[in-house]
PDB file of C-alpha atoms in Angstrom:
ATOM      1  CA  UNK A  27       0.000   0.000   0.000  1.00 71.00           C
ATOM      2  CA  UNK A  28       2.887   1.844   0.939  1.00 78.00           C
ATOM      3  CA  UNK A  29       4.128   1.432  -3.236  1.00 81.00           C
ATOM      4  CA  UNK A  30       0.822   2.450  -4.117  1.00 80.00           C
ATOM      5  CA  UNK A  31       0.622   5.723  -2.409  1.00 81.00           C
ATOM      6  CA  UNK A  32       4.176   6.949  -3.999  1.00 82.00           C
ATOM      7  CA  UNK A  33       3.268   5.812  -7.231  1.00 85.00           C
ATOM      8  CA  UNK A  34       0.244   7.856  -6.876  1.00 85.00           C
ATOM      9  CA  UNK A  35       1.508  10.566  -5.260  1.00 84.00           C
ATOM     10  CA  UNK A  36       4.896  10.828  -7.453  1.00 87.00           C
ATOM     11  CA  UNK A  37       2.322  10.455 -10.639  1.00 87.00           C
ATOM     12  CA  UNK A  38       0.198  13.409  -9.028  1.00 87.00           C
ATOM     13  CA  UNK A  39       3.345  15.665  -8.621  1.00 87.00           C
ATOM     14  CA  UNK A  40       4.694  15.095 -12.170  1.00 88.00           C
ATOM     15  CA  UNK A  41       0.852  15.739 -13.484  1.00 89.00           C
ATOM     16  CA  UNK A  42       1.304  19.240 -11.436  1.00 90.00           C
ATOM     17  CA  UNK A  43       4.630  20.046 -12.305  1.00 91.00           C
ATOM     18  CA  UNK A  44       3.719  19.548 -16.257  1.00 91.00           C
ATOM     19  CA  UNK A  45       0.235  21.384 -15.874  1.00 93.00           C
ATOM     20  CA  UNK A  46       2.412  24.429 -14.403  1.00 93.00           C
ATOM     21  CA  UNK A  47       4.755  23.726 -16.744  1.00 93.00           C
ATOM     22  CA  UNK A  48       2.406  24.010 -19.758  1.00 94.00           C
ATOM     23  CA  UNK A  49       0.744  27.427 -17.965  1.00 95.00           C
ATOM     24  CA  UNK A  50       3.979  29.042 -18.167  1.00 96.00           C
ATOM     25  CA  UNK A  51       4.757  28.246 -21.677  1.00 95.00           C
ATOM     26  CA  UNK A  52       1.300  29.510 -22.422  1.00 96.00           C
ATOM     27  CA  UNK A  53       1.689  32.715 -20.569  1.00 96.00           C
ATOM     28  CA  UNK A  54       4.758  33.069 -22.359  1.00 96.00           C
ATOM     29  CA  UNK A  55       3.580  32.822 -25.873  1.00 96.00           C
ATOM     30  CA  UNK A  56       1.025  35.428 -24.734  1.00 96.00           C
ATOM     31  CA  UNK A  57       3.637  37.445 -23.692  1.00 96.00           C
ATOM     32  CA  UNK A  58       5.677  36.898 -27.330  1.00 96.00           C
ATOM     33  CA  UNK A  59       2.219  37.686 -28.897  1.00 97.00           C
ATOM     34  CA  UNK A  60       1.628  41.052 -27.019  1.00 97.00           C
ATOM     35  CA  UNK A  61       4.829  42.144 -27.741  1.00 97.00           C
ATOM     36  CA  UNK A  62       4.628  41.244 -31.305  1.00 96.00           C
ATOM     37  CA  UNK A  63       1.729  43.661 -31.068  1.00 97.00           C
ATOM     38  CA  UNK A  64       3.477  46.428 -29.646  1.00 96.00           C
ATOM     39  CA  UNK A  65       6.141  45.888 -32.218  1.00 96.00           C
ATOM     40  CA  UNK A  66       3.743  45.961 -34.892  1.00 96.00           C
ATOM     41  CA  UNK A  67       2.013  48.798 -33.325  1.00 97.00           C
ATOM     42  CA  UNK A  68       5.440  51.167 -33.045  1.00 97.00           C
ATOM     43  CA  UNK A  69       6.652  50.804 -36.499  1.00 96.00           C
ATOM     44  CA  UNK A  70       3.160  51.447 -37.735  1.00 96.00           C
ATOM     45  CA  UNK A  71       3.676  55.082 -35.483  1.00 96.00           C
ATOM     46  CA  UNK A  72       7.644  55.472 -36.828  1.00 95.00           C
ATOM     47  CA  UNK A  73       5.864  55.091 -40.636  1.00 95.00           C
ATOM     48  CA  UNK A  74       3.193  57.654 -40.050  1.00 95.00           C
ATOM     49  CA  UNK A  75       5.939  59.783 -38.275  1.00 93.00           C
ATOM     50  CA  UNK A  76       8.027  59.259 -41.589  1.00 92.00           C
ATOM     51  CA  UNK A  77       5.660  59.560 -44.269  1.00 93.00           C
ATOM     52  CA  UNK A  78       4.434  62.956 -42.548  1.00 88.00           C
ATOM     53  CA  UNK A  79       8.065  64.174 -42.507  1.00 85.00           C
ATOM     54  CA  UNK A  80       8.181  63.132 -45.512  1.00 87.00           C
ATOM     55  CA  UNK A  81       5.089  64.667 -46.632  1.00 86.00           C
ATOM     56  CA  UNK A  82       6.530  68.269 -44.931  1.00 81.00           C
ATOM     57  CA  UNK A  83       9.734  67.600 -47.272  1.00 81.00           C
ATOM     58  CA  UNK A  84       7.497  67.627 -50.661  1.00 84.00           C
ATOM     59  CA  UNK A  85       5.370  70.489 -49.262  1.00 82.00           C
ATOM     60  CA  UNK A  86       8.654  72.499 -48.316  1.00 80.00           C
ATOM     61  CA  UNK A  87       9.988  71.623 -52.321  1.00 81.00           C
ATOM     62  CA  UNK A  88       6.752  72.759 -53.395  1.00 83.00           C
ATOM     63  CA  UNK A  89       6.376  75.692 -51.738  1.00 79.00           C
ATOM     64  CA  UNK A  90       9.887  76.683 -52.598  1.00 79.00           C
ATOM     65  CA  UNK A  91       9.863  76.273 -56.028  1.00 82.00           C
ATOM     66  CA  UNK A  92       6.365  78.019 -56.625  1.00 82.00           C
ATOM     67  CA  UNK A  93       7.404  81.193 -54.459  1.00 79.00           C
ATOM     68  CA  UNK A  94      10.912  81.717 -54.829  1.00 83.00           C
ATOM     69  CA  UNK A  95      11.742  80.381 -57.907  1.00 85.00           C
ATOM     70  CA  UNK A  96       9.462  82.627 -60.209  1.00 85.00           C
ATOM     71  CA  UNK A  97      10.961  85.482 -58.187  1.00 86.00           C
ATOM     72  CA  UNK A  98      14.319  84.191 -58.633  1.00 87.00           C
ATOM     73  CA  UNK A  99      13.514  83.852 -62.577  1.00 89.00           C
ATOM     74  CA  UNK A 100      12.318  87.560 -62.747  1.00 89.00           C
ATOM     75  CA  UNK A 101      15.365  88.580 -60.737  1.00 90.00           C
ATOM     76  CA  UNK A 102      17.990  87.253 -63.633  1.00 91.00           C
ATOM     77  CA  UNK A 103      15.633  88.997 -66.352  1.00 92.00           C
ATOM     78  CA  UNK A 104      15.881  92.184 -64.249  1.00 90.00           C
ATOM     79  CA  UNK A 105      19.723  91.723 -63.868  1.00 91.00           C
ATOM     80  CA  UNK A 106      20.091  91.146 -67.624  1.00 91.00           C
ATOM     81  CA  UNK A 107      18.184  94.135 -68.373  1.00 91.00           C
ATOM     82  CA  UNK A 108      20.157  96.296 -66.380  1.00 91.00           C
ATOM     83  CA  UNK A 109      23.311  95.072 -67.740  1.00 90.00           C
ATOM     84  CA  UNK A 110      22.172  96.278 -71.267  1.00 90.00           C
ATOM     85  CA  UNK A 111      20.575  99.655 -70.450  1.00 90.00           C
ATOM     86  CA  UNK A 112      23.268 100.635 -67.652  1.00 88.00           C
ATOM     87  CA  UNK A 113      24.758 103.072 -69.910  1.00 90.00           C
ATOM     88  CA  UNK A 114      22.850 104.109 -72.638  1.00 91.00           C
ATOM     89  CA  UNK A 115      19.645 104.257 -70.244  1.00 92.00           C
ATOM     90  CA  UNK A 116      20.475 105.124 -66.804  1.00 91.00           C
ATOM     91  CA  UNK A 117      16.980 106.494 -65.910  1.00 92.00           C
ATOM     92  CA  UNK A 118      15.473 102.803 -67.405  1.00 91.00           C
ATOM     93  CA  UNK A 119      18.312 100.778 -65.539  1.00 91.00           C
ATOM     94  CA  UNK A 120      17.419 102.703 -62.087  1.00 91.00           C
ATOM     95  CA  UNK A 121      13.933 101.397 -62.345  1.00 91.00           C
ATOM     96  CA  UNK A 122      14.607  97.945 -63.404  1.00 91.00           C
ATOM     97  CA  UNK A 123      17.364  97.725 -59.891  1.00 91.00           C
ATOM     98  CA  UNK A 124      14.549  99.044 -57.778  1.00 91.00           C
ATOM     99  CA  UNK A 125      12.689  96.047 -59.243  1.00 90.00           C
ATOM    100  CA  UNK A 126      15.402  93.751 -58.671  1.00 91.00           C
ATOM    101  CA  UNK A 127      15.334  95.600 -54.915  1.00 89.00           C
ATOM    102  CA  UNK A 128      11.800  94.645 -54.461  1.00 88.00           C
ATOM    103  CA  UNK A 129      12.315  91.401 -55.801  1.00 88.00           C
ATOM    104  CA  UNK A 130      14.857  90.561 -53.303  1.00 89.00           C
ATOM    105  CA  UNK A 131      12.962  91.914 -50.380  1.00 85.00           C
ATOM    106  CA  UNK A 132      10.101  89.244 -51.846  1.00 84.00           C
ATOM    107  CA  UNK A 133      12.550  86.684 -52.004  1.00 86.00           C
ATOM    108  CA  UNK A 134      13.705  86.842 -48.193  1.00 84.00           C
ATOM    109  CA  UNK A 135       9.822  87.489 -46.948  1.00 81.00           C
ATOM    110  CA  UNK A 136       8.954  84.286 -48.577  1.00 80.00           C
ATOM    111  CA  UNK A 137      11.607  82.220 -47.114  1.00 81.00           C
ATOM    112  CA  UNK A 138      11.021  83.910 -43.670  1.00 77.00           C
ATOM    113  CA  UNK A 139       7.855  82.559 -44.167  1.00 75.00           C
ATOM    114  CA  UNK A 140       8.078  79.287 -44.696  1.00 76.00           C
ATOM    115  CA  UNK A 141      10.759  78.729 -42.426  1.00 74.00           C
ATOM    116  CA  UNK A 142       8.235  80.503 -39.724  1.00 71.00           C
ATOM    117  CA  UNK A 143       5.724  78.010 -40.864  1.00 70.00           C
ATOM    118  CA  UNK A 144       7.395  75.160 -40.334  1.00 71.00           C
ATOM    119  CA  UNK A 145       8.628  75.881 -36.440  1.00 66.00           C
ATOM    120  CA  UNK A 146       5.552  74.150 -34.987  1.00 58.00           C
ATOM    121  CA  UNK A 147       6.839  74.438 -31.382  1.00 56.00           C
ATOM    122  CA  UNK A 148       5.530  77.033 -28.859  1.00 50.00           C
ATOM    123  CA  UNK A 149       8.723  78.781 -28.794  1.00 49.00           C
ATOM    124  CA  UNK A 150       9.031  81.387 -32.150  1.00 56.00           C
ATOM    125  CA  UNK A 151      10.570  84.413 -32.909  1.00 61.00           C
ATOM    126  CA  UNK A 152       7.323  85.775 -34.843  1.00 66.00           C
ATOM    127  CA  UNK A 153       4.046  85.060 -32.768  1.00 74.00           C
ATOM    128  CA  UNK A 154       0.882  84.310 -34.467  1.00 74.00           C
ATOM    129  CA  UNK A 155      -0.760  87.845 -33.958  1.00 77.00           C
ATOM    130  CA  UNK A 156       2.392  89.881 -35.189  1.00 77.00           C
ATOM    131  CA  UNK A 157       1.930  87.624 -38.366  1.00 75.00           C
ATOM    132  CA  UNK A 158      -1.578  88.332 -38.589  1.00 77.00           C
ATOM    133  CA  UNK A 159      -1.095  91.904 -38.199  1.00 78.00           C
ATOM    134  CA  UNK A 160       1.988  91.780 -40.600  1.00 77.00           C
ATOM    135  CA  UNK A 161      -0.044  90.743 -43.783  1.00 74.00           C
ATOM    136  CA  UNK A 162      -3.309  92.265 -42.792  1.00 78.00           C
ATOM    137  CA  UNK A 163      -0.913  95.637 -42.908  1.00 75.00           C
ATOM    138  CA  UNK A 164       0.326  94.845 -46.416  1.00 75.00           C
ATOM    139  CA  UNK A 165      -2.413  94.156 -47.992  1.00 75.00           C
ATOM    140  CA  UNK A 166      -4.535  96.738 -46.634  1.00 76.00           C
ATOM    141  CA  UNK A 167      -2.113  99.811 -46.459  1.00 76.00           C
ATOM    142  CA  UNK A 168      -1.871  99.519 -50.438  1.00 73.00           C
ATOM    143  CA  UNK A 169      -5.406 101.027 -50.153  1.00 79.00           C
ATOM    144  CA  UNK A 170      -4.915 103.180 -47.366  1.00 82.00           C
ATOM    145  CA  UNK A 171      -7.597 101.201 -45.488  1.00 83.00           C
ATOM    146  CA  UNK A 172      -6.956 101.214 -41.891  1.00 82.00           C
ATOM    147  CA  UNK A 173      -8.179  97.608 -39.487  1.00 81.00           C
ATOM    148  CA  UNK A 174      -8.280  96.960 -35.511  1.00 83.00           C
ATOM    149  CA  UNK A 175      -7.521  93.566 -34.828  1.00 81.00           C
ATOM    150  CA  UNK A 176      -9.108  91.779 -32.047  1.00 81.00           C
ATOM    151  CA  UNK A 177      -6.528  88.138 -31.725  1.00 81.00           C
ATOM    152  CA  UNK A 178      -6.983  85.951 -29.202  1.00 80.00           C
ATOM    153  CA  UNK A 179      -4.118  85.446 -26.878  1.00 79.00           C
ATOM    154  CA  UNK A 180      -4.444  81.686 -27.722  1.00 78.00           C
ATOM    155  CA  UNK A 181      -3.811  82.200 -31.174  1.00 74.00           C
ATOM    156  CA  UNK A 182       0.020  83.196 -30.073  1.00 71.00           C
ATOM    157  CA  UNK A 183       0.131  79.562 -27.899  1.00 71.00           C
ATOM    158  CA  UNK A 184      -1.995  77.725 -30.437  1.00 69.00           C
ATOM    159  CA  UNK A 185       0.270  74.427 -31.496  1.00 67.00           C
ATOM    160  CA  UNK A 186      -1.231  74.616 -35.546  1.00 66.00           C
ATOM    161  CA  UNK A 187       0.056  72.523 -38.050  1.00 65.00           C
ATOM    162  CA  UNK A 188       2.522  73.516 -40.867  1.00 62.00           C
ATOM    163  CA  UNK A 189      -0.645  74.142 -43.475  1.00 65.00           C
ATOM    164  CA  UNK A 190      -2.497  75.946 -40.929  1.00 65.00           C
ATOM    165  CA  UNK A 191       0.335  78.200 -40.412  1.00 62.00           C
ATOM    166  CA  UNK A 192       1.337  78.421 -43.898  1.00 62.00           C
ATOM    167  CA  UNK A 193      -2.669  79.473 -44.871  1.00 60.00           C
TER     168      UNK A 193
END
């Protein structure tokens, strides 16, 4: 009887030991699965971060091409033009360098503003309501039309996105 009860009892321990053996590999594999997950789940966020950085990259190219590059275009016309009149028209050659002037001026507003549109952060140089001001001024002065401007002070903190900015 003695036998019996070891048998039994040494069967009943290895049935235990294999049933918490079989648990753990099961709670493992869980484990591997979750973290597969996770996995999955962060390189599906690194590819949204990327194809939105890379979608900023096109905009930038865009952006750069349509605003600076016809000024840059007229610019060279201007220069050649001045090149050929600078001595037998020196009244025509002064207008086409105060073109070139304004041009330039164009040029460097532009690329301030892109480059202001594209610091996101709360941090800027330029807030949001000098901005506003800025080309509310310029296109209403032209037309000697005066504005008051009534901004929210969120607008300065607002976090906006590069098109909102841009627009």
């Amino acid at each position: 009887a003695l036998v019996l009860d070891v048998i039994c009892f040494s069967a009943a321990l290895g049935y235990t030991a294999r049933k918490d053996l079989l648990e753990k590999q099961k709670a493992l594999n869980e484990l591997l699965v979750k973290e597969k997950e996770l996995q999955l789940n962060e390189l599906e966020k690194m590819n949204a971060i990327y194809l939105a950085r890379e979608a900023d990259r096109n905009r930038i190219a865009r952006d750069l091409h349509d605003e600076i590059g016809s000024i840059l275009s007229s610019i060279h016309i201007y220069t050649s033009v001045a090149e050929k009149t600078l001595y037998a028209n020196p009244e025509k050659t002064k207008q086409v360098l105060a073109q070139i002037n304004i041009n330039t001026r164009m040029v460097m507003e532009s690329m301030s503003d892109i480059v202001w549109a594209m610091k996101t952060g709360r941090q800027q140089d330029v807030l949001m309501s000098n901005k506003i001001r800025n080309v509310g001024y310029e296109m209403l002065d032209a037309k000697n039309i005066s504005c008051i401007y009534e901004i929210e002070k969120s607008a300065d903190t607002a976090n906006l996105d590069i098109d909102l900015r841009r627009n």
